[in-house]
Each structure stands twice: as C-alpha cells, then as structure tokens.
C-alpha cells in the first residue's frame, strides 16, 4: 500500500507558518515518542533555521522507557532542548517553563542589555497531525484554550495564546510533508493515527503493524490476545479476529473489524509501551 496524505489545508498552514516565523523566538516541536524520527517533520528544520528549538517527546507513557532516554540523547545531540512529556496527564509539563528560559537565555539577556524588560518570549508550537499539540497547550496553560480530538486535523488555523507575562504561544495546524521519500515513514505515521484512516486499507495497515511487532516486540500480540503471534501477518490477523469474536456473517471472519481493534489497541497503549524505531 502507498502511504501518502497531504490535504490542501496543509499547504495553507505551511504558508502561514512561513509568514509568522519572523515573529518567533522559539520553536517547540512535539514528536510522538513511539516514532520520534518519523514524526519529526523535516520541513520544520528549514522553517525554524536560526531559531531556538525545544523537542517534546509527547505520549512518552506509550513508548518504551529505555528508548525514551536514548531519543532524548539523540535530539540533544542535534542541538535541541529535549523533554519527555505526557500531555494528557500533565507529566513533565511543569518543567517546560524552565526549559523555555534556558533555550531563550541569549535572547532574554540581549533584551535586558537593550533595556527591554517584560517582553514575552514568542514560541511557535508545531508538529504532525494527532501528535497532541492542542492537548499539550491546554495542559501547559492550565485551561482549555484549544480544541482537541483523537484524530488528525482538529486545529485548522493559527491561534495566539498568552501564558502570563513571559510567554506567548502560537498554535498551528498539524502538517505533514508533500511526499514521503521512505514509505516506512508514512506507514509508521499511519500506525499512530496521523493520517486519515479513511484513505487507508486498514487490514493491510494492520498486517504491516503485525510485521513490525514480530520483529521488535514478539510477545505483544500473544500477551494481549492469547494467540500465536508468528507466521504470515494475514494469518495472525485472522487469529486476532477469532480471539475477539470478529465475524461478518456466519463463520466468515471480519478482518477489517479485527484490524480496527488491533490498531486501536496499539494507539491506546493496550499492547504495551512500544517504540517502533531506534535512534541511529
């Protein structure tokens, strides 16, 4: 299956970010801790050139703790300030204010030398669809400032949010990039729900996930479903269907329903804390 999704509003969103980047002191990028590199938009590097950077490993509670630590080290090696967070519970969010001050220390000191006081740091919050930007902003602000939803494309336009006197956030829509040179990247983005499921063949996606889990976490499916997780992915998916009673009519298995169950179990963390890519 060819993994690709770039609806028209993303082109408009990139243009808006290009227009506003000159107003920004800091770029805060959220990536999904389960696939940190695949969920990092390479276009952000170009847009944010010369700006201070913070990378937040969001949904870190769904990822393998050992790999979380390695990914923190990886992004620090790229020159970014990095933190593991869980926007839903607020874990790690309180540490971000200090990280903002650290990342923008030169800018704050430069303002002070010029006699400029109380000028807020302006930060642009960026990330792919469904990575949890709006949930993060609400947790950081301590109130509901933005719409949230467990699907891509909830945030459609820009929104400025003032957090006290010292910080202003620009919320932006989730954007992908026009073409995935590596289809493995597109596949991983589909796993976590950053692409619209309506443009994806779910049972094929589920089979791709089964292949990935067999290589990286071979016990995940047996522990969740009580099945043999080895062999042809289509056969494994059929076993998932049987274990969850997914039948279309009579004794015919409903593989699409089983695929939906498997993908939701992965996305929600019910299969365990699973990281699907490792830092080089």
mmCIF file of N, CA and C in Angstrom, residues 74-186:
data_model
loop_
_atom_site.group_PDB
_atom_site.id
_atom_site.type_symbol
_atom_site.label_atom_id
_atom_site.label_comp_id
_atom_site.label_asym_id
_atom_site.label_seq_id
_atom_site.Cartn_x
_atom_site.Cartn_y
_atom_site.Cartn_z
ATOM 1 N N UNK A 74 19.576 11.586 21.647
ATOM 2 C CA UNK A 74 19.714 11.811 20.201
ATOM 3 C C UNK A 74 19.391 13.256 19.843
ATOM 4 N N UNK A 75 18.253 13.755 20.297
ATOM 5 C CA UNK A 75 17.856 15.115 19.928
ATOM 6 C C UNK A 75 18.742 16.162 20.613
ATOM 7 N N UNK A 76 19.233 15.868 21.807
ATOM 8 C CA UNK A 76 20.194 16.775 22.439
ATOM 9 C C UNK A 76 21.451 16.875 21.587
ATOM 10 N N UNK A 77 21.846 15.750 20.992
ATOM 11 C CA UNK A 77 22.998 15.743 20.092
ATOM 12 C C UNK A 77 22.779 16.562 18.836
ATOM 13 N N UNK A 78 21.494 16.813 18.493
ATOM 14 C CA UNK A 78 21.163 17.649 17.348
ATOM 15 C C UNK A 78 21.083 19.128 17.725
ATOM 16 N N UNK A 79 21.357 19.439 18.998
ATOM 17 C CA UNK A 79 21.365 20.832 19.442
ATOM 18 C C UNK A 79 20.056 21.335 20.012
ATOM 19 N N UNK A 80 19.087 20.437 20.234
ATOM 20 C CA UNK A 80 17.783 20.846 20.757
ATOM 21 C C UNK A 80 17.718 20.643 22.268
ATOM 22 N N UNK A 81 16.852 21.393 22.914
ATOM 23 C CA UNK A 81 16.496 21.141 24.307
ATOM 24 C C UNK A 81 15.345 20.133 24.282
ATOM 25 N N UNK A 82 15.420 19.088 25.107
ATOM 26 C CA UNK A 82 14.513 17.949 24.960
ATOM 27 C C UNK A 82 13.881 17.580 26.292
ATOM 28 N N UNK A 83 12.629 17.110 26.218
ATOM 29 C CA UNK A 83 11.919 16.693 27.426
ATOM 30 C C UNK A 83 10.893 15.617 27.060
ATOM 31 N N UNK A 84 10.778 14.612 27.936
ATOM 32 C CA UNK A 84 9.693 13.628 27.813
ATOM 33 C C UNK A 84 8.454 14.194 28.502
ATOM 34 N N UNK A 85 7.293 14.119 27.830
ATOM 35 C CA UNK A 85 6.066 14.594 28.459
ATOM 36 C C UNK A 85 4.897 13.662 28.135
ATOM 37 N N UNK A 86 3.841 13.822 28.909
ATOM 38 C CA UNK A 86 2.551 13.184 28.629
ATOM 39 C C UNK A 86 1.501 14.277 28.787
ATOM 40 N N UNK A 87 1.055 14.821 27.661
ATOM 41 C CA UNK A 87 0.140 15.967 27.710
ATOM 42 C C UNK A 87 -1.183 15.639 28.389
ATOM 43 N N UNK A 88 -1.637 14.393 28.248
ATOM 44 C CA UNK A 88 -2.941 14.032 28.816
ATOM 45 C C UNK A 88 -2.934 14.099 30.333
ATOM 46 N N UNK A 89 -1.868 13.609 30.948
ATOM 47 C CA UNK A 89 -1.788 13.615 32.416
ATOM 48 C C UNK A 89 -1.065 14.841 32.948
ATOM 49 N N UNK A 90 -0.351 15.551 32.075
ATOM 50 C CA UNK A 90 0.430 16.713 32.508
ATOM 51 C C UNK A 90 1.823 16.364 32.968
ATOM 52 N N UNK A 91 2.208 15.093 32.889
ATOM 53 C CA UNK A 91 3.538 14.675 33.330
ATOM 54 C C UNK A 91 4.621 15.389 32.516
ATOM 55 N N UNK A 92 5.545 16.032 33.212
ATOM 56 C CA UNK A 92 6.660 16.726 32.570
ATOM 57 C C UNK A 92 6.361 18.138 32.128
ATOM 58 N N UNK A 93 5.082 18.518 32.096
ATOM 59 C CA UNK A 93 4.701 19.817 31.535
ATOM 60 C C UNK A 93 5.228 20.976 32.383
ATOM 61 N N UNK A 94 5.260 20.807 33.710
ATOM 62 C CA UNK A 94 5.715 21.883 34.589
ATOM 63 C C UNK A 94 7.184 22.241 34.366
ATOM 64 N N UNK A 95 7.940 21.308 33.799
ATOM 65 C CA UNK A 95 9.368 21.563 33.573
ATOM 66 C C UNK A 95 9.627 22.389 32.321
ATOM 67 N N UNK A 96 8.587 22.599 31.505
ATOM 68 C CA UNK A 96 8.802 23.253 30.214
ATOM 69 C C UNK A 96 9.126 24.739 30.376
ATOM 70 N N UNK A 97 8.515 25.408 31.367
ATOM 71 C CA UNK A 97 8.780 26.831 31.562
ATOM 72 C C UNK A 97 10.266 27.090 31.787
ATOM 73 N N UNK A 98 10.890 26.261 32.619
ATOM 74 C CA UNK A 98 12.329 26.397 32.843
ATOM 75 C C UNK A 98 13.127 26.111 31.587
ATOM 76 N N UNK A 99 12.656 25.154 30.787
ATOM 77 C CA UNK A 99 13.339 24.813 29.540
ATOM 78 C C UNK A 99 13.245 25.969 28.539
ATOM 79 N N UNK A 100 12.116 26.663 28.521
ATOM 80 C CA UNK A 100 11.942 27.835 27.655
ATOM 81 C C UNK A 100 12.954 28.916 28.036
ATOM 82 N N UNK A 101 13.090 29.170 29.349
ATOM 83 C CA UNK A 101 14.053 30.184 29.807
ATOM 84 C C UNK A 101 15.475 29.802 29.417
ATOM 85 N N UNK A 102 15.782 28.514 29.540
ATOM 86 C CA UNK A 102 17.127 28.044 29.191
ATOM 87 C C UNK A 102 17.375 28.172 27.686
ATOM 88 N N UNK A 103 16.376 27.778 26.882
ATOM 89 C CA UNK A 103 16.540 27.810 25.430
ATOM 90 C C UNK A 103 16.654 29.240 24.907
ATOM 91 N N UNK A 104 16.024 30.187 25.596
ATOM 92 C CA UNK A 104 15.990 31.582 25.132
ATOM 93 C C UNK A 104 16.860 32.503 25.990
ATOM 94 N N UNK A 105 17.813 31.938 26.700
ATOM 95 C CA UNK A 105 18.636 32.736 27.611
ATOM 96 C C UNK A 105 19.338 33.880 26.880
ATOM 97 N N UNK A 106 19.906 33.593 25.714
ATOM 98 C CA UNK A 106 20.625 34.638 24.976
ATOM 99 C C UNK A 106 19.688 35.774 24.569
ATOM 100 N N UNK A 107 18.497 35.416 24.112
ATOM 101 C CA UNK A 107 17.524 36.422 23.698
ATOM 102 C C UNK A 107 17.092 37.275 24.881
ATOM 103 N N UNK A 108 16.839 36.667 26.043
ATOM 104 C CA UNK A 108 16.402 37.384 27.243
ATOM 105 C C UNK A 108 17.503 38.321 27.725
ATOM 106 N N UNK A 109 18.753 37.848 27.705
ATOM 107 C CA UNK A 109 19.878 38.685 28.143
ATOM 108 C C UNK A 109 20.124 39.830 27.162
ATOM 109 N N UNK A 110 19.925 39.564 25.882
ATOM 110 C CA UNK A 110 20.097 40.610 24.865
ATOM 111 C C UNK A 110 19.056 41.705 25.059
ATOM 112 N N UNK A 111 17.812 41.320 25.345
ATOM 113 C CA UNK A 111 16.758 42.304 25.618
ATOM 114 C C UNK A 111 17.111 43.137 26.850
ATOM 115 N N UNK A 112 17.628 42.471 27.880
ATOM 116 C CA UNK A 112 17.952 43.165 29.122
ATOM 117 C C UNK A 112 19.040 44.209 28.891
ATOM 118 N N UNK A 113 20.052 43.854 28.088
ATOM 119 C CA UNK A 113 21.136 44.805 27.790
ATOM 120 C C UNK A 113 20.613 46.017 27.031
ATOM 121 N N UNK A 114 19.578 45.817 26.245
ATOM 122 C CA UNK A 114 18.986 46.916 25.479
ATOM 123 C C UNK A 114 17.955 47.695 26.281
ATOM 124 N N UNK A 115 17.743 47.288 27.519
ATOM 125 C CA UNK A 115 16.780 47.977 28.354
ATOM 126 C C UNK A 115 15.349 47.531 28.129
ATOM 127 N N UNK A 116 15.184 46.423 27.408
ATOM 128 C CA UNK A 116 13.836 45.896 27.144
ATOM 129 C C UNK A 116 13.491 44.891 28.236
ATOM 130 N N UNK A 117 12.465 45.185 29.012
ATOM 131 C CA UNK A 117 12.064 44.283 30.086
ATOM 132 C C UNK A 117 10.616 43.839 29.871
ATOM 133 N N UNK A 118 10.340 42.662 30.366
ATOM 134 C CA UNK A 118 8.980 42.091 30.301
ATOM 135 C C UNK A 118 8.478 41.852 28.883
ATOM 136 N N UNK A 119 9.381 41.771 27.913
ATOM 137 C CA UNK A 119 8.939 41.381 26.575
ATOM 138 C C UNK A 119 8.798 39.868 26.559
ATOM 139 N N UNK A 120 7.616 39.349 26.250
ATOM 140 C CA UNK A 120 7.415 37.902 26.338
ATOM 141 C C UNK A 120 8.181 37.142 25.257
ATOM 142 N N UNK A 121 8.575 35.922 25.582
ATOM 143 C CA UNK A 121 9.112 35.009 24.581
ATOM 144 C C UNK A 121 7.943 34.557 23.708
ATOM 145 N N UNK A 122 8.139 34.592 22.410
ATOM 146 C CA UNK A 122 7.102 34.130 21.483
ATOM 147 C C UNK A 122 7.533 32.782 20.903
ATOM 148 N N UNK A 123 6.700 31.771 21.141
ATOM 149 C CA UNK A 123 7.040 30.409 20.713
ATOM 150 C C UNK A 123 5.982 29.878 19.765
ATOM 151 N N UNK A 124 6.426 29.242 18.696
ATOM 152 C CA UNK A 124 5.524 28.567 17.769
ATOM 153 C C UNK A 124 5.495 27.083 18.120
ATOM 154 N N UNK A 125 4.289 26.539 18.324
ATOM 155 C CA UNK A 125 4.126 25.121 18.635
ATOM 156 C C UNK A 125 3.793 24.389 17.345
ATOM 157 N N UNK A 126 4.631 23.417 16.980
ATOM 158 C CA UNK A 126 4.461 22.729 15.696
ATOM 159 C C UNK A 126 4.479 21.218 15.911
ATOM 160 N N UNK A 127 3.998 20.504 14.912
ATOM 161 C CA UNK A 127 4.009 19.051 14.973
ATOM 162 C C UNK A 127 3.101 18.462 13.915
ATOM 163 N N UNK A 128 3.182 17.161 13.742
ATOM 164 C CA UNK A 128 2.354 16.467 12.765
ATOM 165 C C UNK A 128 0.923 16.337 13.282
ATOM 166 N N UNK A 129 -0.027 15.962 12.443
ATOM 167 C CA UNK A 129 -1.393 15.765 12.923
ATOM 168 C C UNK A 129 -1.489 14.687 14.003
ATOM 169 N N UNK A 130 -2.343 14.927 14.981
ATOM 170 C CA UNK A 130 -2.667 13.964 16.034
ATOM 171 C C UNK A 130 -1.494 13.674 16.970
ATOM 172 N N UNK A 131 -0.515 14.582 17.019
ATOM 173 C CA UNK A 131 0.609 14.361 17.929
ATOM 174 C C UNK A 131 0.313 14.901 19.326
ATOM 175 N N UNK A 132 -0.780 15.677 19.461
ATOM 176 C CA UNK A 132 -1.191 16.149 20.785
ATOM 177 C C UNK A 132 -0.838 17.584 21.089
ATOM 178 N N UNK A 133 -0.703 18.442 20.064
ATOM 179 C CA UNK A 133 -0.328 19.844 20.301
ATOM 180 C C UNK A 133 -1.361 20.577 21.141
ATOM 181 N N UNK A 134 -2.629 20.443 20.761
ATOM 182 C CA UNK A 134 -3.675 21.178 21.475
ATOM 183 C C UNK A 134 -3.814 20.694 22.912
ATOM 184 N N UNK A 135 -3.711 19.388 23.115
ATOM 185 C CA UNK A 135 -3.758 18.842 24.483
ATOM 186 C C UNK A 135 -2.585 19.364 25.294
ATOM 187 N N UNK A 136 -1.407 19.452 24.673
ATOM 188 C CA UNK A 136 -0.232 19.998 25.350
ATOM 189 C C UNK A 136 -0.452 21.449 25.750
ATOM 190 N N UNK A 137 -0.952 22.273 24.818
ATOM 191 C CA UNK A 137 -1.151 23.691 25.121
ATOM 192 C C UNK A 137 -2.146 23.862 26.255
ATOM 193 N N UNK A 138 -3.229 23.101 26.233
ATOM 194 C CA UNK A 138 -4.213 23.176 27.315
ATOM 195 C C UNK A 138 -3.607 22.781 28.657
ATOM 196 N N UNK A 139 -2.765 21.738 28.650
ATOM 197 C CA UNK A 139 -2.112 21.306 29.888
ATOM 198 C C UNK A 139 -1.107 22.350 30.363
ATOM 199 N N UNK A 140 -0.367 22.937 29.433
ATOM 200 C CA UNK A 140 0.644 23.943 29.765
ATOM 201 C C UNK A 140 -0.010 25.209 30.309
ATOM 202 N N UNK A 141 -1.131 25.596 29.683
ATOM 203 C CA UNK A 141 -1.832 26.807 30.108
ATOM 204 C C UNK A 141 -2.680 26.582 31.352
ATOM 205 N N UNK A 142 -2.992 25.329 31.647
ATOM 206 C CA UNK A 142 -3.823 25.023 32.803
ATOM 207 C C UNK A 142 -5.289 25.293 32.574
ATOM 208 N N UNK A 143 -5.672 25.421 31.304
ATOM 209 C CA UNK A 143 -7.076 25.658 30.968
ATOM 210 C C UNK A 143 -7.301 25.277 29.516
ATOM 211 N N UNK A 144 -8.559 25.129 29.146
ATOM 212 C CA UNK A 144 -8.893 24.747 27.772
ATOM 213 C C UNK A 144 -8.796 25.970 26.863
ATOM 214 N N UNK A 145 -7.710 26.035 26.094
ATOM 215 C CA UNK A 145 -7.508 27.154 25.168
ATOM 216 C C UNK A 145 -7.795 26.745 23.730
ATOM 217 N N UNK A 146 -7.693 25.447 23.445
ATOM 218 C CA UNK A 146 -7.809 24.984 22.072
ATOM 219 C C UNK A 146 -8.693 23.754 22.012
ATOM 220 N N UNK A 147 -9.220 23.488 20.819
ATOM 221 C CA UNK A 147 -9.982 22.264 20.605
ATOM 222 C C UNK A 147 -9.034 21.073 20.545
ATOM 223 N N UNK A 148 -9.495 19.927 21.059
ATOM 224 C CA UNK A 148 -8.693 18.712 20.992
ATOM 225 C C UNK A 148 -9.544 17.595 20.405
ATOM 226 N N UNK A 149 -8.881 16.561 19.904
ATOM 227 C CA UNK A 149 -9.597 15.417 19.370
ATOM 228 C C UNK A 149 -8.642 14.307 19.003
ATOM 229 N N UNK A 150 -9.091 13.062 19.119
ATOM 230 C CA UNK A 150 -8.233 11.919 18.845
ATOM 231 C C UNK A 150 -8.278 11.562 17.359
ATOM 232 N N UNK A 151 -8.044 12.561 16.521
ATOM 233 C CA UNK A 151 -7.992 12.352 15.081
ATOM 234 C C UNK A 151 -7.218 13.519 14.487
ATOM 235 N N UNK A 152 -6.637 13.331 13.283
ATOM 236 C CA UNK A 152 -5.866 14.424 12.682
ATOM 237 C C UNK A 152 -6.770 15.526 12.157
ATOM 238 N N UNK A 153 -6.247 16.765 12.180
ATOM 239 C CA UNK A 153 -6.931 17.866 11.517
ATOM 240 C C UNK A 153 -7.900 18.656 12.367
ATOM 241 N N UNK A 154 -7.807 18.554 13.713
ATOM 242 C CA UNK A 154 -8.731 19.308 14.569
ATOM 243 C C UNK A 154 -8.406 20.794 14.531
ATOM 244 N N UNK A 155 -7.111 21.141 14.616
ATOM 245 C CA UNK A 155 -6.696 22.546 14.537
ATOM 246 C C UNK A 155 -6.563 22.946 13.068
ATOM 247 N N UNK A 156 -7.326 23.949 12.641
ATOM 248 C CA UNK A 156 -7.350 24.355 11.236
ATOM 249 C C UNK A 156 -6.583 25.640 10.952
ATOM 250 N N UNK A 157 -6.487 26.551 11.935
ATOM 251 C CA UNK A 157 -5.826 27.835 11.708
ATOM 252 C C UNK A 157 -4.901 28.179 12.868
ATOM 253 N N UNK A 158 -4.268 29.338 12.788
ATOM 254 C CA UNK A 158 -3.355 29.737 13.855
ATOM 255 C C UNK A 158 -4.141 30.344 15.020
ATOM 256 N N UNK A 159 -3.531 30.314 16.196
ATOM 257 C CA UNK A 159 -4.159 30.873 17.389
ATOM 258 C C UNK A 159 -3.063 31.298 18.362
ATOM 259 N N UNK A 160 -3.067 32.569 18.766
ATOM 260 C CA UNK A 160 -2.119 33.057 19.766
ATOM 261 C C UNK A 160 -2.692 32.833 21.163
ATOM 262 N N UNK A 161 -1.860 32.330 22.057
ATOM 263 C CA UNK A 161 -2.283 32.067 23.434
ATOM 264 C C UNK A 161 -1.239 32.677 24.371
ATOM 265 N N UNK A 162 -1.689 33.566 25.242
ATOM 266 C CA UNK A 162 -0.773 34.231 26.171
ATOM 267 C C UNK A 162 -0.738 33.466 27.493
ATOM 268 N N UNK A 163 0.464 33.087 27.928
ATOM 269 C CA UNK A 163 0.643 32.380 29.188
ATOM 270 C C UNK A 163 1.383 33.317 30.147
ATOM 271 N N UNK A 164 0.650 34.123 30.884
ATOM 272 C CA UNK A 164 1.278 35.071 31.787
ATOM 273 C C UNK A 164 1.999 36.152 31.005
ATOM 274 N N UNK A 165 2.926 36.846 31.685
ATOM 275 C CA UNK A 165 3.646 37.956 31.061
ATOM 276 C C UNK A 165 4.860 37.505 30.264
ATOM 277 N N UNK A 166 5.317 36.280 30.544
ATOM 278 C CA UNK A 166 6.608 35.902 29.981
ATOM 279 C C UNK A 166 6.581 35.052 28.736
ATOM 280 N N UNK A 167 5.401 34.577 28.304
ATOM 281 C CA UNK A 167 5.389 33.632 27.193
ATOM 282 C C UNK A 167 4.083 33.742 26.392
ATOM 283 N N UNK A 168 4.223 33.758 25.071
ATOM 284 C CA UNK A 168 3.093 33.685 24.167
ATOM 285 C C UNK A 168 3.312 32.519 23.220
ATOM 286 N N UNK A 169 2.273 31.716 23.029
ATOM 287 C CA UNK A 169 2.355 30.548 22.162
ATOM 288 C C UNK A 169 1.523 30.772 20.908
ATOM 289 N N UNK A 170 2.058 30.383 19.779
ATOM 290 C CA UNK A 170 1.301 30.361 18.529
ATOM 291 C C UNK A 170 1.006 28.913 18.195
ATOM 292 N N UNK A 171 -0.250 28.522 18.335
ATOM 293 C CA UNK A 171 -0.682 27.170 17.970
ATOM 294 C C UNK A 171 -0.869 27.111 16.461
ATOM 295 N N UNK A 172 -0.420 26.026 15.846
ATOM 296 C CA UNK A 172 -0.508 25.876 14.396
ATOM 297 C C UNK A 172 -1.142 24.531 14.044
ATOM 298 N N UNK A 173 -1.728 24.419 12.863
ATOM 299 C CA UNK A 173 -2.299 23.128 12.454
ATOM 300 C C UNK A 173 -1.216 22.066 12.287
ATOM 301 N N UNK A 174 -1.598 20.813 12.486
ATOM 302 C CA UNK A 174 -0.659 19.727 12.233
ATOM 303 C C UNK A 174 -0.382 19.601 10.739
ATOM 304 N N UNK A 175 0.889 19.499 10.399
ATOM 305 C CA UNK A 175 1.239 19.378 8.982
ATOM 306 C C UNK A 175 2.161 18.180 8.763
ATOM 307 N N UNK A 176 1.944 17.524 7.635
ATOM 308 C CA UNK A 176 2.873 16.518 7.133
ATOM 309 C C UNK A 176 3.688 17.179 6.027
ATOM 310 N N UNK A 177 4.391 16.415 5.245
ATOM 311 C CA UNK A 177 5.128 16.983 4.135
ATOM 312 C C UNK A 177 4.621 16.333 2.845
ATOM 313 N N UNK A 178 4.790 17.014 1.697
ATOM 314 C CA UNK A 178 4.085 16.597 0.479
ATOM 315 C C UNK A 178 4.348 15.170 0.022
ATOM 316 N N UNK A 179 5.562 14.660 0.230
ATOM 317 C CA UNK A 179 5.857 13.309 -0.261
ATOM 318 C C UNK A 179 6.790 12.603 0.703
ATOM 319 N N UNK A 180 6.443 11.370 1.062
ATOM 320 C CA UNK A 180 7.316 10.558 1.911
ATOM 321 C C UNK A 180 8.305 9.824 1.009
ATOM 322 N N UNK A 181 9.578 10.203 1.097
ATOM 323 C CA UNK A 181 10.602 9.518 0.302
ATOM 324 C C UNK A 181 10.735 8.065 0.755
ATOM 325 N N UNK A 182 10.541 7.837 2.050
ATOM 326 C CA UNK A 182 10.606 6.491 2.624
ATOM 327 C C UNK A 182 9.197 6.080 3.043
ATOM 328 N N UNK A 183 8.651 5.070 2.396
ATOM 329 C CA UNK A 183 7.294 4.639 2.707
ATOM 330 C C UNK A 183 7.168 4.067 4.125
ATOM 331 N N UNK A 184 8.294 3.652 4.716
ATOM 332 C CA UNK A 184 8.258 3.189 6.100
ATOM 333 C C UNK A 184 7.840 4.326 7.034
ATOM 334 N N UNK A 185 8.234 5.544 6.691
ATOM 335 C CA UNK A 185 7.835 6.712 7.484
ATOM 336 C C UNK A 185 6.331 6.894 7.409
ATOM 337 N N UNK A 186 5.780 6.871 6.192
ATOM 338 C CA UNK A 186 4.341 7.002 6.022
ATOM 339 C C UNK A 186 3.585 5.903 6.747
#
